[in-house]
Tab-separated table of C-alpha atoms in Angstrom:
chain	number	residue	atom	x	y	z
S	1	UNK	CA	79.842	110.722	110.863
S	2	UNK	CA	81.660	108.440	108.739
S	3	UNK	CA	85.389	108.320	107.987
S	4	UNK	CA	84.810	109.388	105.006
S	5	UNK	CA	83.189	112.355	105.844
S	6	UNK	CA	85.538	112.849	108.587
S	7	UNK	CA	88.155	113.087	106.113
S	8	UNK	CA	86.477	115.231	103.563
S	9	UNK	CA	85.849	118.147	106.254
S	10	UNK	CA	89.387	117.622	107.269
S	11	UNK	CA	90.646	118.055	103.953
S	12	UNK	CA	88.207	120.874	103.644
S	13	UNK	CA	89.617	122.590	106.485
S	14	UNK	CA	93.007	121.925	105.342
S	15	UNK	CA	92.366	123.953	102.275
S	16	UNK	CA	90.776	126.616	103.900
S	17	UNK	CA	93.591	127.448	106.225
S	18	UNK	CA	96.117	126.930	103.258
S	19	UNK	CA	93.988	129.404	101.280
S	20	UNK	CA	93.893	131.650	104.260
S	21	UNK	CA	97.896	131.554	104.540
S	22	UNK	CA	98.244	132.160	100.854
S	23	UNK	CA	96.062	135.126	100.839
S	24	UNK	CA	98.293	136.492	103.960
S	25	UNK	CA	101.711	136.052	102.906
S	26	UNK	CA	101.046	136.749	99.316
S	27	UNK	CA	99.558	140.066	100.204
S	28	UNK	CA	102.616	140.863	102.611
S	29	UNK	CA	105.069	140.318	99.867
S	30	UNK	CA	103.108	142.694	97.829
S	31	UNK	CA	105.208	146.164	97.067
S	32	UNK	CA	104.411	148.722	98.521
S	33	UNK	CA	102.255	151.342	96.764
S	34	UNK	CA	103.728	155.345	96.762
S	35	UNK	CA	101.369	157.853	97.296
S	36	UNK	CA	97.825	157.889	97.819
S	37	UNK	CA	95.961	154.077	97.822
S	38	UNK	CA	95.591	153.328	93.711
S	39	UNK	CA	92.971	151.187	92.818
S	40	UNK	CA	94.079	150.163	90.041
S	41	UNK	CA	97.731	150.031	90.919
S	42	UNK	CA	96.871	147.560	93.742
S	43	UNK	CA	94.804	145.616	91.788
S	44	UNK	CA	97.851	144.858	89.194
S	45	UNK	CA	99.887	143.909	91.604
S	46	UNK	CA	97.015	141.419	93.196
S	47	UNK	CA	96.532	139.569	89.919
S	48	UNK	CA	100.021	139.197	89.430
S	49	UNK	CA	100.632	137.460	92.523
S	50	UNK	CA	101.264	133.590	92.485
S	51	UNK	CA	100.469	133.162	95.997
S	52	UNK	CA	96.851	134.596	95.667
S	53	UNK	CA	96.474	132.689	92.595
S	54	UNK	CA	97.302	129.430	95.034
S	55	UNK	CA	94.636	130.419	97.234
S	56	UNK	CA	92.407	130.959	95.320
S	57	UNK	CA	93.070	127.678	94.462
S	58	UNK	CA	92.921	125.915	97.640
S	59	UNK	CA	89.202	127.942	97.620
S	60	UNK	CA	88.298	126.042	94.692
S	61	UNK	CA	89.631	122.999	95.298
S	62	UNK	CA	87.926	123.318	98.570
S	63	UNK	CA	84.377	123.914	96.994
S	64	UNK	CA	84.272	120.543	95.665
S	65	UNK	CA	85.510	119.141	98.383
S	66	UNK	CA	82.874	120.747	100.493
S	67	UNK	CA	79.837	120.121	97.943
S	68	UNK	CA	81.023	115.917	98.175
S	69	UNK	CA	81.255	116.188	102.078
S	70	UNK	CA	77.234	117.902	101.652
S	71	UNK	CA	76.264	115.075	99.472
S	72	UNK	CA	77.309	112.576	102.148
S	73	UNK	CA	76.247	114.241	105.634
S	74	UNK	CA	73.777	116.945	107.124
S	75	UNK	CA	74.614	120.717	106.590
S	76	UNK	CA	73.831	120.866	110.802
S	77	UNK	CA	76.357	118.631	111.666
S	78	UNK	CA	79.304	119.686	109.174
S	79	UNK	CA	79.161	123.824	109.225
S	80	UNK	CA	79.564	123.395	112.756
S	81	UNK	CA	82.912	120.977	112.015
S	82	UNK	CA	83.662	123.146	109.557
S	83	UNK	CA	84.326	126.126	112.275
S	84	UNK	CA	87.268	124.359	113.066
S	85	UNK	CA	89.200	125.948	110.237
S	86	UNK	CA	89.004	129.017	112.666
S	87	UNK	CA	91.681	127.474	114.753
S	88	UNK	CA	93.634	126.098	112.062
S	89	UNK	CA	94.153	129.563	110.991
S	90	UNK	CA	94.878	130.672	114.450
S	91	UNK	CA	96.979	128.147	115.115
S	92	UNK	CA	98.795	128.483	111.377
S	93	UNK	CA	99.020	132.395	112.137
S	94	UNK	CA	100.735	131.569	115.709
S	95	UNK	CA	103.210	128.780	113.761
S	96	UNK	CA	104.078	129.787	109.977
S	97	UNK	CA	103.474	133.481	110.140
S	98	UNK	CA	104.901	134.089	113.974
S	99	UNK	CA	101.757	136.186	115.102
S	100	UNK	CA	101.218	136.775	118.425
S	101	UNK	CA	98.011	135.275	119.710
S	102	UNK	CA	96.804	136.685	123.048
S	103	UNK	CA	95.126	134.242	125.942
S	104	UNK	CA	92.210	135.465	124.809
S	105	UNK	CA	92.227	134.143	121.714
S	106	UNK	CA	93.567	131.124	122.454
S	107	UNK	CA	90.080	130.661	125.301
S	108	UNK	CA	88.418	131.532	122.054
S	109	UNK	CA	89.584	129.208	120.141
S	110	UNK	CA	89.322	126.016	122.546
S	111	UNK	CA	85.385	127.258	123.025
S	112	UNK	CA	85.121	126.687	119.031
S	113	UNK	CA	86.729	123.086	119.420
S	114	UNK	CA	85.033	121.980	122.591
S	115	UNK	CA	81.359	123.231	120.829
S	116	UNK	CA	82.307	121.354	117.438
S	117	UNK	CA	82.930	118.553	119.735
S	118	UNK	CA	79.794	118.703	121.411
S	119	UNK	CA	77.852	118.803	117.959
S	120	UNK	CA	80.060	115.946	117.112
S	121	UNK	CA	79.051	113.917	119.907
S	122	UNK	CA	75.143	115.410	120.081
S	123	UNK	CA	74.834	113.633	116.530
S	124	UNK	CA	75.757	109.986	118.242
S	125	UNK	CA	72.657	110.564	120.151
């Protein structure tokens, strides 16, 4: 993999977990809807929301991003790289939004970095 693909799937993980984050928080700071679930009340509220609009954003920003790092590399070697926006999220969740993440997560989570590392270094071979 070259650099610059290197740093097109990290900026393509970057925006993923940003979008991710976005979609969390802006959803928690949504009111609160009285009564039975509204459809249509909810989905006010959602377009009205700056920090879905952001990522949505990141999503789209992240599409082109994504389509350039596909131009440059094989789909097997960067969907696999790509998984790594699973921890980012984890690990985002655990810092910016205070979750708690069990052990068992966390064993998760290192089995999705040490397999992207082994496609990583399977594609040196």
């Amino acid at each position: 993999m070259t650099l610059t693909v290197v740093l097109l799937v990290a900026f393509s993980i970057v925006l993923d977990v940003i979008g991710q984050l976005c979609f969390k928080i802006g959803l928690d700071r949504l009111p609160a809807l009285e009564g039975e679930f509204r459809l249509n009340a909810f989905w006010g509220q959602v377009f009205n929301a700056p920090l879905l609009w952001a990522g949505i954003g990141a999503y789209a920003i992240e599409f082109f991003v994504w389509l350039e790092a596909l131009s440059r590399a094989p789909l097997s070697l960067l969907f696999p790289a790509a998984a790594l926006a699973y921890c980012g999220v984890v690990l985002a969740g655990k810092l910016v939004l205070k979750e708690t993440v069990s052990r068992r997560r966390w064993l998760g989570t290192l089995v999705i970095t040490l397999g992207v590392m082994l496609v990583a270094i399977g594609s040196q071979a």
